Coordinates of C-alpha atoms in Angstrom, one line a residue:
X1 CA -186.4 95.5 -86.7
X2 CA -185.4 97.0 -83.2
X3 CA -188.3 99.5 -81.6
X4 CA -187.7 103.3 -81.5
X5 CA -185.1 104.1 -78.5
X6 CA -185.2 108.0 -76.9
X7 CA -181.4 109.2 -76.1
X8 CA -183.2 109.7 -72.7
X9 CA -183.9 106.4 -71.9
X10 CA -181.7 104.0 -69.8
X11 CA -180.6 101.2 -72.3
X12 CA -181.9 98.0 -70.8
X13 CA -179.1 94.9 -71.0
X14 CA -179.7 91.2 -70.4
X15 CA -176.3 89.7 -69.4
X16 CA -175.3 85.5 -69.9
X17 CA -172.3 84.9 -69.2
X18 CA -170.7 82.0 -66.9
X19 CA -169.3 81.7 -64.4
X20 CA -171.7 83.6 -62.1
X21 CA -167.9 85.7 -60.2
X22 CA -167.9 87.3 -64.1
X23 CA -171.0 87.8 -64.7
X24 CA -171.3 89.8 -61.1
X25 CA -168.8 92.3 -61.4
X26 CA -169.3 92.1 -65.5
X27 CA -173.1 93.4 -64.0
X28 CA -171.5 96.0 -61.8
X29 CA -168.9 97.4 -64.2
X30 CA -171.9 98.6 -66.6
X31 CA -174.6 99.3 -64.4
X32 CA -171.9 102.6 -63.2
X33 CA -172.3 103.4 -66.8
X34 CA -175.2 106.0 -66.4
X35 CA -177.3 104.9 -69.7
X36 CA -177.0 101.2 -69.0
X37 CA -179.5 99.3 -66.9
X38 CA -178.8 95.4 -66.6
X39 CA -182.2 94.4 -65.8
X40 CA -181.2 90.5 -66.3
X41 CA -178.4 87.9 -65.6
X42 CA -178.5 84.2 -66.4
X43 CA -175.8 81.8 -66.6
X44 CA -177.3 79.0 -69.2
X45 CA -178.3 79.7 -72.9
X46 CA -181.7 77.7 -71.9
X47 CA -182.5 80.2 -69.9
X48 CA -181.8 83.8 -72.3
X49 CA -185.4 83.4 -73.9
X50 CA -187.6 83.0 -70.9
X51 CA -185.8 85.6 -69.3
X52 CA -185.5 88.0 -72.2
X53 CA -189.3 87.6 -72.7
X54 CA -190.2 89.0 -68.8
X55 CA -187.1 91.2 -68.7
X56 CA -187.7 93.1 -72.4
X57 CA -183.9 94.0 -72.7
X58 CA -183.1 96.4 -75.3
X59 CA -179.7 94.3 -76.1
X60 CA -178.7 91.1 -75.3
X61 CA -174.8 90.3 -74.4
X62 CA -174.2 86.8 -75.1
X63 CA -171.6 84.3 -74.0
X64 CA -170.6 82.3 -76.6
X65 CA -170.1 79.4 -74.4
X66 CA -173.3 78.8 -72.0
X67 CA -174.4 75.3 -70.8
X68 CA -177.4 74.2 -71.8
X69 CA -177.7 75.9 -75.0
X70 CA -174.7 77.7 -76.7
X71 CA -175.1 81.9 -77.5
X72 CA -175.1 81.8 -80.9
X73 CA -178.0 79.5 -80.8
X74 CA -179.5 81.5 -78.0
X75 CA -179.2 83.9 -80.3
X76 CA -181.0 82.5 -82.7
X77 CA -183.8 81.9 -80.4
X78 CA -184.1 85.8 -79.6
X79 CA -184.2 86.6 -83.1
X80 CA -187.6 84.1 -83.6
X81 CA -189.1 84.9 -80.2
X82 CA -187.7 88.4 -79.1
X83 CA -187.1 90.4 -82.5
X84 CA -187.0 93.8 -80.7
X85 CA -183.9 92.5 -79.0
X86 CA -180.1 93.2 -80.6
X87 CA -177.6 90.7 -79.6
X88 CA -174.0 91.4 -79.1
X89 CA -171.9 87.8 -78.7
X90 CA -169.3 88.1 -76.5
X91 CA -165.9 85.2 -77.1
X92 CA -162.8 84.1 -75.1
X93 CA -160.4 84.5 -78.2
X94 CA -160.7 84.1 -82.2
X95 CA -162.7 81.4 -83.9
X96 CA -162.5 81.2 -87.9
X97 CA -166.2 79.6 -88.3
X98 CA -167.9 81.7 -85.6
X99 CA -168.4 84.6 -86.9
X100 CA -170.3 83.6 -90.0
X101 CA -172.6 81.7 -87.4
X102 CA -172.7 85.0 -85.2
X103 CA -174.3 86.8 -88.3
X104 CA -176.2 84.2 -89.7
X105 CA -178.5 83.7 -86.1
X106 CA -179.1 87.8 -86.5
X107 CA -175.8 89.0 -83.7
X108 CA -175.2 92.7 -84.1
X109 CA -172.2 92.5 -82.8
X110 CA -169.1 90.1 -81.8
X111 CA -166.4 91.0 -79.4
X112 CA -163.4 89.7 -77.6
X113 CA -164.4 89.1 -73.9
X114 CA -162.4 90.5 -71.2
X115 CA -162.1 94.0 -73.2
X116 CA -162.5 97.3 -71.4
X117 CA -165.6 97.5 -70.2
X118 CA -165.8 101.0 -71.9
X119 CA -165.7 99.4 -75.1
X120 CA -168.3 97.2 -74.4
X121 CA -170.4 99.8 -73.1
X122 CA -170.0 102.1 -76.2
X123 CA -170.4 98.8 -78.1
X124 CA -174.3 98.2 -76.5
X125 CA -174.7 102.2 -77.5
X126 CA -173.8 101.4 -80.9
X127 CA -175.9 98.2 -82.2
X128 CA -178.9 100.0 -80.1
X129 CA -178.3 102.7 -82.7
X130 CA -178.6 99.9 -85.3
X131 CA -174.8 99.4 -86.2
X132 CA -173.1 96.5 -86.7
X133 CA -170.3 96.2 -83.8
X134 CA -167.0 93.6 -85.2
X135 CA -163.5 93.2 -83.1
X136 CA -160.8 93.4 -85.6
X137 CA -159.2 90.4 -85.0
X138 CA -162.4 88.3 -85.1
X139 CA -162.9 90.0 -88.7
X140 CA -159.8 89.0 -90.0
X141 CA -159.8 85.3 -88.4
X142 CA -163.0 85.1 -90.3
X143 CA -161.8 85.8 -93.4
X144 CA -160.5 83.0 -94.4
X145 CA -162.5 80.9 -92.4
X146 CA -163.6 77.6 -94.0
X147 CA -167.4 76.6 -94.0
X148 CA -169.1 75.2 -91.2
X149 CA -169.9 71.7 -92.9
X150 CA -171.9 70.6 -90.0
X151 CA -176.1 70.5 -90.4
X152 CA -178.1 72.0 -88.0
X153 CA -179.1 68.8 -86.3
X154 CA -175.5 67.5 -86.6
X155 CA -175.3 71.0 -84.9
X156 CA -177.3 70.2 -82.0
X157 CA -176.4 66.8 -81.7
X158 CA -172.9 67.8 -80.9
X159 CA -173.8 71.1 -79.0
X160 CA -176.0 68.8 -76.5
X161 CA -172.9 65.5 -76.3
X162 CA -170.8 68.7 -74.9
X163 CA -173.1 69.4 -72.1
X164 CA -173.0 65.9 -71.0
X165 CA -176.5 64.3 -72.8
X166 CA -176.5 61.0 -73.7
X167 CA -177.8 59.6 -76.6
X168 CA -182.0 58.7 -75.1
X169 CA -181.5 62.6 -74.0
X170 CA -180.5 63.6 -77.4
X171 CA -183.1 61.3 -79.0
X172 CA -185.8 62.5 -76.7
X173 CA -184.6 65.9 -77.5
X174 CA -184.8 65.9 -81.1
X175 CA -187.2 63.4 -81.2
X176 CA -185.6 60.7 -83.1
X177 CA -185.3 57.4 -82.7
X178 CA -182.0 56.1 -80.9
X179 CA -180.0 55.3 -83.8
X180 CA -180.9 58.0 -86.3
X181 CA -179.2 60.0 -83.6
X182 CA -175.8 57.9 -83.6
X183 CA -175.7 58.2 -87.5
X184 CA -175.8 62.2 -86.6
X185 CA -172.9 62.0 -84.0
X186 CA -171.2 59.6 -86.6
X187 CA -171.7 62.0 -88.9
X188 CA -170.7 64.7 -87.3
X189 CA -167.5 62.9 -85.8
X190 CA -166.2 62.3 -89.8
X191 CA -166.5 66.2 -90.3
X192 CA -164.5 67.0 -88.0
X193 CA -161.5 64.1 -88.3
X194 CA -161.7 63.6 -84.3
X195 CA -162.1 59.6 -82.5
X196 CA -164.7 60.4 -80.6
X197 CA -168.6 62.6 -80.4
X198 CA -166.9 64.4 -77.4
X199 CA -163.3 65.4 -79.2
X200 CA -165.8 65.9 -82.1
X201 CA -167.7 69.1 -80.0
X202 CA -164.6 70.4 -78.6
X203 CA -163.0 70.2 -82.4
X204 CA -166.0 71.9 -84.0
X205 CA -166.0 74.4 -80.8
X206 CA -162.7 75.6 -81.6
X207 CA -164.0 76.1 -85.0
X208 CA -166.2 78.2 -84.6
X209 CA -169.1 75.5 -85.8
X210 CA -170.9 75.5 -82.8

């Protein structure tokens, strides 16, 4: 559960997003807000935890698409490692699958980039207040949103073939041999009807299973 918060206090925001132009004036737009403090910025999903854990943010806003490690598994990460922490995951446009991954890695919230920044700001207020924050649109898409039929190594697997790993990365990474890790892409590639481990990410991205 989040810590105590006094109205007093400046909230304290960690900010990922990519590319670094947005996440700049993303920075600016709500450090003019008067509670908002963004005491950190990254630009890879690797990168939330470390930072998080020196920084202490109050709330988290997450790109859903960060090298290196997606948000909603960034997310996840904060929930294990930095529980006092709400996450709010921020996405380009609609995605049937990922909102159901949003809550089930602990995300207080899931908005619609690119929104007025007032929102936003009101939206950071809100989940630090212990509310649950939900565009709309992203509630209805998810509605009828089928299930994510992909495991979380097939999960992984995929998430790291996006960012360019090859095969001895992803076996080193979730130490397994060499073709235990094919049999996941393969796997994973079936699920999702695409030709290839590549088209395969970018299929279950869309989707929301990533």
């Amino acid at each position: 559960m989040p810590r105590e918060h006094r109205p007093s206090k400046s909230v304290r925001v960690l900010l990922a997003e990519d590319p670094g132009m947005t996440r700049g004036a993303l920075a600016l737009q709500l450090g003019m807000e008067p509670d908002i403090e963004v005491v950190a910025r990254v630009g890879r999903g690797d990168e939330v935890v470390d930072r998080a854990l020196v920084a202490r943010p109050d709330v988290a806003l997450l790109d859903i698409e960060l090298p290196g490690r997606s948000g909603l598994d960034a997310a996840a990460e904060l929930r294990d490692e930095v529980p006092d922490c709400r996450v709010l995951i921020l996405t380009p446009f609609a995605r049937p699958g990922a909102l159901r991954r949003a809550r089930e890695a602990g995300a207080a919230g899931f908005l619609v980039k690119d929104g007025p920044v007032e929102e936003l700001a009101e939206a950071v207020r809100k989940v630090l207040r212990g509310e649950t924050v939900v565009d709309p649109a992203l509630a209805a898409a998810a509605r009828g949103a089928e299930p994510n039929p992909l495991t979380p190594p097939e999960r992984e697997a995929l998430s790291a073939t996006a960012d360019g790993a090859t095969v001895a990365d992803l076996a080193a990474r979730l130490r397994l041999p060499e073709p235990a890790v094919r049999d996941l892409l393969a796997s994973a590639t079936g699920k999702t009807g695409a030709r290839d481990r590549r088209e395969a990410a970018r299929a279950a991205r869309r989707r929301g299973w990533l």
